[in-house]
Tab-separated table of C-alpha atoms in Angstrom:
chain	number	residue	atom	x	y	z
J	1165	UNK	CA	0.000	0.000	0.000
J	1166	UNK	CA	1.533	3.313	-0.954
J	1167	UNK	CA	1.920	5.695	2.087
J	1168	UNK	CA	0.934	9.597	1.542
J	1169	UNK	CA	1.907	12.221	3.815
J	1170	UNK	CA	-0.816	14.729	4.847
J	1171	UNK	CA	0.936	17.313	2.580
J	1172	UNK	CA	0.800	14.968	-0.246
J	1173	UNK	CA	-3.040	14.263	0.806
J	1174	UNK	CA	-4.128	17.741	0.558
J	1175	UNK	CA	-1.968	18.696	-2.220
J	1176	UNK	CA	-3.784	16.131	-4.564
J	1177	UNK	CA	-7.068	17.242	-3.177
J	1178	UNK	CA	-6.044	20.996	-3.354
J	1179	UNK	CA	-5.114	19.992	-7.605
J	1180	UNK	CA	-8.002	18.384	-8.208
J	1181	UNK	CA	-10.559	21.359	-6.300
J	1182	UNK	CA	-8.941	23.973	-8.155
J	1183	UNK	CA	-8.270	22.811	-11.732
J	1184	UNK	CA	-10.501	23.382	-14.462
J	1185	UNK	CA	-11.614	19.754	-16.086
J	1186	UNK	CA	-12.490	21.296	-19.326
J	1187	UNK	CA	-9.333	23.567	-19.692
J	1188	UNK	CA	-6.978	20.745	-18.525
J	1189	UNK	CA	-8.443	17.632	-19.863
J	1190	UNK	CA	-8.192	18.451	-23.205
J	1191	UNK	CA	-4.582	20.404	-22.496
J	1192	UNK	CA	-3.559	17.297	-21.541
J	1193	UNK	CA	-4.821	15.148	-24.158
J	1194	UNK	CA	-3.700	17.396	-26.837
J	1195	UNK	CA	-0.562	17.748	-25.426
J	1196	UNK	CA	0.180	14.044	-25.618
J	1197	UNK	CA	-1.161	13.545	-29.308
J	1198	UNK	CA	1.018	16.443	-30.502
J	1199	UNK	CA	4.143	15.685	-28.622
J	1200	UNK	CA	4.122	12.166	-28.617
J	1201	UNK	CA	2.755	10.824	-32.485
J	1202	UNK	CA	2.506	7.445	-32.009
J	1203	UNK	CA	-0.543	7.802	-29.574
J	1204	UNK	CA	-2.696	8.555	-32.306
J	1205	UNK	CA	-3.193	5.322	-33.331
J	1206	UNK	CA	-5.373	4.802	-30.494
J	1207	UNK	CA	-7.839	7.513	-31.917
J	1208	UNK	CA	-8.618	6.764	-35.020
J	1209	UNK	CA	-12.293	7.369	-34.790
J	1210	UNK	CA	-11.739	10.679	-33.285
J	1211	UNK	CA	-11.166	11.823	-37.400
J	1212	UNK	CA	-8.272	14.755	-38.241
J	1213	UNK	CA	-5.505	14.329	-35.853
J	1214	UNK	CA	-2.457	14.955	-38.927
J	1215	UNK	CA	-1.129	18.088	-36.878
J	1216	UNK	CA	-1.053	20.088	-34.114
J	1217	UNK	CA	-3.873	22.470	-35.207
J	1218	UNK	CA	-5.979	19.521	-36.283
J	1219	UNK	CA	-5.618	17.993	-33.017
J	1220	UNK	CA	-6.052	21.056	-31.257
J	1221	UNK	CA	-9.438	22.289	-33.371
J	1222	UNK	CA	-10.445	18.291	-32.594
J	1223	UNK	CA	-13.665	18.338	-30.382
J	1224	UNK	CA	-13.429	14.594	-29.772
J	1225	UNK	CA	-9.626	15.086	-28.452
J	1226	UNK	CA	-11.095	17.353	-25.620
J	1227	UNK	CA	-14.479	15.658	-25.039
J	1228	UNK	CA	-12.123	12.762	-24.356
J	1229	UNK	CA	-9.547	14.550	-22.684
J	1230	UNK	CA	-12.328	15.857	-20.010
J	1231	UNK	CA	-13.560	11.994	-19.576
J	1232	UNK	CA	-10.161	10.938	-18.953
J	1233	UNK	CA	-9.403	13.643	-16.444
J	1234	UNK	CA	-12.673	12.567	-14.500
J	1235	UNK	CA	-11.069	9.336	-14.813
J	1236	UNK	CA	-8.533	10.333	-11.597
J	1237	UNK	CA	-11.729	11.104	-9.854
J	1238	UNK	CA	-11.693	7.854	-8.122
J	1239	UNK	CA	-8.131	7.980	-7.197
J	1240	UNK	CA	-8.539	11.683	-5.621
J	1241	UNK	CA	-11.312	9.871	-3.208
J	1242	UNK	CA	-9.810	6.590	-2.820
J	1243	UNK	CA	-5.716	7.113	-2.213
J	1244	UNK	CA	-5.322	4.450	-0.044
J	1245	UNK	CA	-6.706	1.991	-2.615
J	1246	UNK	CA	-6.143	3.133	-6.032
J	1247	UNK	CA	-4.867	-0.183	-7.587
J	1248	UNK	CA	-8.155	-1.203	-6.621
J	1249	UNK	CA	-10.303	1.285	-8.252
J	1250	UNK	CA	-8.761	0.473	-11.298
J	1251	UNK	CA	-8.533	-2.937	-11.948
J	1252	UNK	CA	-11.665	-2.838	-14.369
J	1253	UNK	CA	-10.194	0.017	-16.337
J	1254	UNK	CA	-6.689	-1.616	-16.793
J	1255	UNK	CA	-8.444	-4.677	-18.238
J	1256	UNK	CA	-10.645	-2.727	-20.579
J	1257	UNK	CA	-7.317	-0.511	-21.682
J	1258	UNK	CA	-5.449	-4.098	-21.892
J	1259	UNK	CA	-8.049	-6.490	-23.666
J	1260	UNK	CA	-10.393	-3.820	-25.930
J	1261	UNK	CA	-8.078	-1.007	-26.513
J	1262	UNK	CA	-4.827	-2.678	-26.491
J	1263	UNK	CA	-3.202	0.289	-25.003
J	1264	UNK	CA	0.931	0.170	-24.419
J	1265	UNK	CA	1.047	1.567	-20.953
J	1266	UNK	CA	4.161	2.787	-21.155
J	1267	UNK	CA	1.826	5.944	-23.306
J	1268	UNK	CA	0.134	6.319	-19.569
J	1269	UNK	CA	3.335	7.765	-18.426
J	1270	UNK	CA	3.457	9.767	-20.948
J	1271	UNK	CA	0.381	11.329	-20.722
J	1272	UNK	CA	0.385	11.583	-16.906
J	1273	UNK	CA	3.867	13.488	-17.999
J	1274	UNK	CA	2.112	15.888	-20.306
J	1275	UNK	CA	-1.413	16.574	-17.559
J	1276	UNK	CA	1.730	18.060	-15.019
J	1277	UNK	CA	2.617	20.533	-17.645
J	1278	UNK	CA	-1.218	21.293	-18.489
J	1279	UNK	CA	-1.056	22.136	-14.739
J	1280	UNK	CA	2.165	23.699	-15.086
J	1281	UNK	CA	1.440	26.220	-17.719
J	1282	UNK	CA	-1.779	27.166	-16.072
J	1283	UNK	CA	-0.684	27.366	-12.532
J	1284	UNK	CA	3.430	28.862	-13.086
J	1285	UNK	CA	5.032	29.278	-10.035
J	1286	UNK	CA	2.282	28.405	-7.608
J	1287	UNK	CA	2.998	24.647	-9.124
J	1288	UNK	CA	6.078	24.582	-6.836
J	1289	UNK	CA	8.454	21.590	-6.970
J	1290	UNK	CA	7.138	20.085	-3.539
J	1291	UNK	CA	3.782	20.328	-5.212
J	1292	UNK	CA	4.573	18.679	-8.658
J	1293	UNK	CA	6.713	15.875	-6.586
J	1294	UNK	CA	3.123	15.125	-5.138
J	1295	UNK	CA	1.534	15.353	-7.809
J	1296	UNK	CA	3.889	13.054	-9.650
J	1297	UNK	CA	3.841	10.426	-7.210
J	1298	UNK	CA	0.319	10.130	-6.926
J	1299	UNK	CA	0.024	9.763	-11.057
J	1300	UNK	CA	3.125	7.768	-11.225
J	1301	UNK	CA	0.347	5.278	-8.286
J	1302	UNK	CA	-2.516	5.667	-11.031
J	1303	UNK	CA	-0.255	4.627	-14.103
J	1304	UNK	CA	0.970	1.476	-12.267
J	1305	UNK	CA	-2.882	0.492	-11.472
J	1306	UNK	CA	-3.761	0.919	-14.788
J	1307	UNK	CA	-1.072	-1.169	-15.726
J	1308	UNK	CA	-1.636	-3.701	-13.225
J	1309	UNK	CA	-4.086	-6.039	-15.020
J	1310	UNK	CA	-2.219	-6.607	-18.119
J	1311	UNK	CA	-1.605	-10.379	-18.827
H	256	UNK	CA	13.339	15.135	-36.789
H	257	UNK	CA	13.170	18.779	-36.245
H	258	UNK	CA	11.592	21.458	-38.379
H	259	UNK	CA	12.800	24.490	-39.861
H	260	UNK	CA	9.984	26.126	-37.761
H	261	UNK	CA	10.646	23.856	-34.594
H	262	UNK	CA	14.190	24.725	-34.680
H	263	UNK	CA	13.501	28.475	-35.399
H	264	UNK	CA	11.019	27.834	-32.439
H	265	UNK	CA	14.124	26.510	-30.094
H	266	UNK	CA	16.169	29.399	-30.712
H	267	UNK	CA	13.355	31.867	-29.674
H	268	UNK	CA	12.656	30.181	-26.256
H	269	UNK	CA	16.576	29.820	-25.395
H	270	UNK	CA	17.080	32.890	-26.311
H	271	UNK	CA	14.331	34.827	-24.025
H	272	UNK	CA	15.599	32.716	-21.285
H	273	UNK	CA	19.424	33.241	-21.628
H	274	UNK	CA	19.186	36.184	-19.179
H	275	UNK	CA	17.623	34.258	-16.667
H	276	UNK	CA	19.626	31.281	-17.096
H	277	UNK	CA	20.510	30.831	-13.583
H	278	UNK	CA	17.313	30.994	-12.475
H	279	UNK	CA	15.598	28.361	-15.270
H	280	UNK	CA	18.025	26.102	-14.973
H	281	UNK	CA	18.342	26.365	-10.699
H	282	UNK	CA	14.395	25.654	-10.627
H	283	UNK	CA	14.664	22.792	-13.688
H	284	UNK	CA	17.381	20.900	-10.906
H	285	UNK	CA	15.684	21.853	-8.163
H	286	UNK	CA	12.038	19.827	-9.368
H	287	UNK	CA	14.153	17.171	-10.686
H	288	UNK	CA	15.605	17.041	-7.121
H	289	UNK	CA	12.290	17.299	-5.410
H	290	UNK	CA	10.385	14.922	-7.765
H	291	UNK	CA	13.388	12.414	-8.199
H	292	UNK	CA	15.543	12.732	-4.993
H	293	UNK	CA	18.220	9.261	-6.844
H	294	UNK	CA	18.842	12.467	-8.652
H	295	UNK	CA	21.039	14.131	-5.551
H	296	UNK	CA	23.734	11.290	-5.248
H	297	UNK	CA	25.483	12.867	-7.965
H	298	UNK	CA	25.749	16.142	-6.076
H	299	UNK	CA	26.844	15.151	-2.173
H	300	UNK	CA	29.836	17.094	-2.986
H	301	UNK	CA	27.645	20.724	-3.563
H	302	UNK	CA	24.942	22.418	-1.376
H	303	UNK	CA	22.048	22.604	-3.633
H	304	UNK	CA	19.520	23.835	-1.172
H	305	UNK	CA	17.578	26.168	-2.694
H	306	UNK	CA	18.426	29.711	-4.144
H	307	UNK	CA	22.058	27.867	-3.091
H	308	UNK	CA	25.237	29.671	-5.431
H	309	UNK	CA	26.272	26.234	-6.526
H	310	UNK	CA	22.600	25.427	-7.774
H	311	UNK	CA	22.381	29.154	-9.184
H	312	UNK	CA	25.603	28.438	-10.908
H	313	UNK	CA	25.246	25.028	-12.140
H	314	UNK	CA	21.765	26.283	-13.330
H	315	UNK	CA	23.016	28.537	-15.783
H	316	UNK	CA	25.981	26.584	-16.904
H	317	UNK	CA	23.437	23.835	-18.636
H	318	UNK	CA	20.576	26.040	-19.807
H	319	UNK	CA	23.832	28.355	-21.740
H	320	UNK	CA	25.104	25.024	-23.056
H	321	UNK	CA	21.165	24.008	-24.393
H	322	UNK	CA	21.133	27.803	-25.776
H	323	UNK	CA	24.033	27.239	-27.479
H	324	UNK	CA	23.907	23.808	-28.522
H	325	UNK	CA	20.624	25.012	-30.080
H	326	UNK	CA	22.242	27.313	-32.904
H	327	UNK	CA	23.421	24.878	-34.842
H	328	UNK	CA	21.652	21.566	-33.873
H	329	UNK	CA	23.078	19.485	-37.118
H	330	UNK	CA	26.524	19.299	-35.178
H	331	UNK	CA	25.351	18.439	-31.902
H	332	UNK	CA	28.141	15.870	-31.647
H	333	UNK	CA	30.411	18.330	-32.667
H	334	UNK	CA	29.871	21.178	-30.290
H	335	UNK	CA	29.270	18.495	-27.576
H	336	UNK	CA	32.308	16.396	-27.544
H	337	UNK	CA	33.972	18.125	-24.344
H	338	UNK	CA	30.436	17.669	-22.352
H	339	UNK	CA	29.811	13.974	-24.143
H	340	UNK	CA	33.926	13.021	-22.360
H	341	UNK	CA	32.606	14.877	-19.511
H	342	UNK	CA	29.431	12.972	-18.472
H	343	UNK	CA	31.101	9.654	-19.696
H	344	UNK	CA	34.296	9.383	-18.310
H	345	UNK	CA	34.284	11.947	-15.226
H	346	UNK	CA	30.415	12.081	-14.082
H	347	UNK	CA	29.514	8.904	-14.904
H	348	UNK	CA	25.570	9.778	-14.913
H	349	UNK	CA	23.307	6.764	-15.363
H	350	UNK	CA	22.030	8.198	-18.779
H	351	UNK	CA	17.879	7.848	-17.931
H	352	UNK	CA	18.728	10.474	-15.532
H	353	UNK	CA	19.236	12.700	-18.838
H	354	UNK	CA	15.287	12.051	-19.086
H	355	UNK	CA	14.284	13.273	-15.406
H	356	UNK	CA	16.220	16.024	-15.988
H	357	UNK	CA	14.759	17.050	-19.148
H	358	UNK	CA	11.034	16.277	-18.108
H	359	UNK	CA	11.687	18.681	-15.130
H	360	UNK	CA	12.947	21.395	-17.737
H	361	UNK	CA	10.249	20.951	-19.623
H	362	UNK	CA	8.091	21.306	-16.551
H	363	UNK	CA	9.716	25.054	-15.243
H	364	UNK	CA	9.640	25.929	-19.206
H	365	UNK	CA	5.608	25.678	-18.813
H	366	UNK	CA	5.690	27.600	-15.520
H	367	UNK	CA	7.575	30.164	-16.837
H	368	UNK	CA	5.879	30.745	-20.325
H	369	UNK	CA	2.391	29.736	-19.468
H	370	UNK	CA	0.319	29.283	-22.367
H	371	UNK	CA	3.209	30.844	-24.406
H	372	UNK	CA	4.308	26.938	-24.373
H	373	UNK	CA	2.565	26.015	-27.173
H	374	UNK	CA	2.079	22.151	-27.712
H	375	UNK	CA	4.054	22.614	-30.635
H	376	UNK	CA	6.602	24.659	-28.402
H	377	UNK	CA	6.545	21.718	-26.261
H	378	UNK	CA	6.926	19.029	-28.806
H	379	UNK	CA	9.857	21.017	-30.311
H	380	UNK	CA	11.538	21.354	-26.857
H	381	UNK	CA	10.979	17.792	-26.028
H	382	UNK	CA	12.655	16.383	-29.218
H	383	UNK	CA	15.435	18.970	-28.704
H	384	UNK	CA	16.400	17.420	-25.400
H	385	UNK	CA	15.820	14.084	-26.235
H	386	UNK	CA	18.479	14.674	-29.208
H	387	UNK	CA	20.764	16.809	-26.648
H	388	UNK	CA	20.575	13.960	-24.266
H	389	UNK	CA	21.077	11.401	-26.530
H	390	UNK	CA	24.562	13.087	-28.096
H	391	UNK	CA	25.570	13.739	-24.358
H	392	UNK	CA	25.096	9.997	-23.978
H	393	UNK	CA	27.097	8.686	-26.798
H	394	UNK	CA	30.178	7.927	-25.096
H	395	UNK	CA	29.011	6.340	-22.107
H	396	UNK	CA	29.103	2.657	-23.699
């Protein structure tokens, strides 16, 4: 079981009360498609994703980008059992999406610069180590169930 | 692969930042520190406490060598050859530290430019490092 300090506690539930889902989500989301091509081929339904305008303009890239953010809900309220919470979704991302989760890093990477460019100095480096560790918790759960 | 614009897009973000250098680069260490703390074993012999003169001064050191290795990015190994011996030989860095580090630059980069850092910004600065690390690498094996 991973152990959080009370700073570490109320930092993530400090984040997650203060950021806006449908400014980050999507920051995030975009953020990974552009920086990182080869996650596109997980979206191929989600239609023009050839550049970083495209990808940016793309409604289904921040529709999906909010969804995913909500997807840390569960982790906010459940810290102390996050692998838990997501053993269903780390099957689905394993067995129906086929999803290398090495990308998760990667994308829990790009949502602490989303934060970073909208927060500057207020996200301090005590606060993005906490933030960090509890992703870096979240990206091993979803990586958990892969067989 | 870089760009003509993601290079010319390099240049511009080095450049605003080569009078702050110190600063950048002290904050870049100092997150890698926080959010990594392996990181620190390879500076027991410095007091990198915050705001510290050795931080302040290694700080600027690398962000001036990633301004300057930036002008002329074809001849990376070139230009890098002192720093590549350097890291190797003397250092001895475990090279995925090269990645922390970079991730926390990246990181004080979007603090410092807000919005200003452009996904394309970022996916410009992000190959640039990974290239800058990967040259500084070269000799370790």
């Amino acid at each position: 079981m991973v152990e959080w300090t009370e700073f570490e506690r109320d930092t993530i539930k400090d984040i997650f009360s203060k950021i806006d889902y449908d400014v980050v989500g999507p920051a995030a989301l975009t953020r990974c498609l552009v920086v990182y091509p080869w996650t596109r081929r997980y979206f191929g339904i989600f239609g023009a994703l050839y550049n970083a305008e495209a990808i940016m303009g793309n409604e289904m890239v921040a529709n999906h980008g909010k969804k995913v953010l909500h997807g840390l809900d569960r982790a906010v309220k459940n810290m102390d059992h996050i692998k838990e919470s997501y053993c269903e979704l780390s099957q689905l991302h394993s067995d129906q999406f086929h999803v290398d989760p090495d990308n998760f890093r990667l994308l829990a990477d790009c949502l602490a610069i989303a934060i970073a460019t909208q927060w500057g100095s207020a996200f301090t480096p005590d606060i993005q180590a906490a933030f960090q560790k509890f992703l870096s918790v979240v990206v091993f759960s979803l990586g958990s169930q892969y067989h | 692969m870089l760009s003509k614009r993601e290079k010319e897009l390099i240049i511009e973000i080095w450049t605003r930042l080569t009078p702050v250098a110190d600063r950048i680069g002290a904050e870049a260490l100092l997150r890698m520190f926080t959010s990594y703390p392996g990181t620190k074993t390879y500076f027991s012999h410095m007091d990198i406490t915050p705001r510290s003169a050795h931080l302040l001064s290694l700080g600027q050191k690398i962000v001036l060598a990633l301004a300057e290795g930036s002008k002329d990015i074809a001849n990376l190994m070139t230009s890098l050859a002192p720093l590549q011996t350097y890291h190797a030989y003397q250092l001895r860095i475990q090279p995925n530290n090269f990645k922390l580090f970079s991730h926390c630059m990246i990181v004080t980069l979007a603090c410092f430019m807000g919005d200003r850092f452009t996904p394309s910004s970022h996916a410009a600065m992000d190959k640039y490092l990974s290239a800058f690390s990967a040259v500084l690498g070269e000799k370790f094996r």
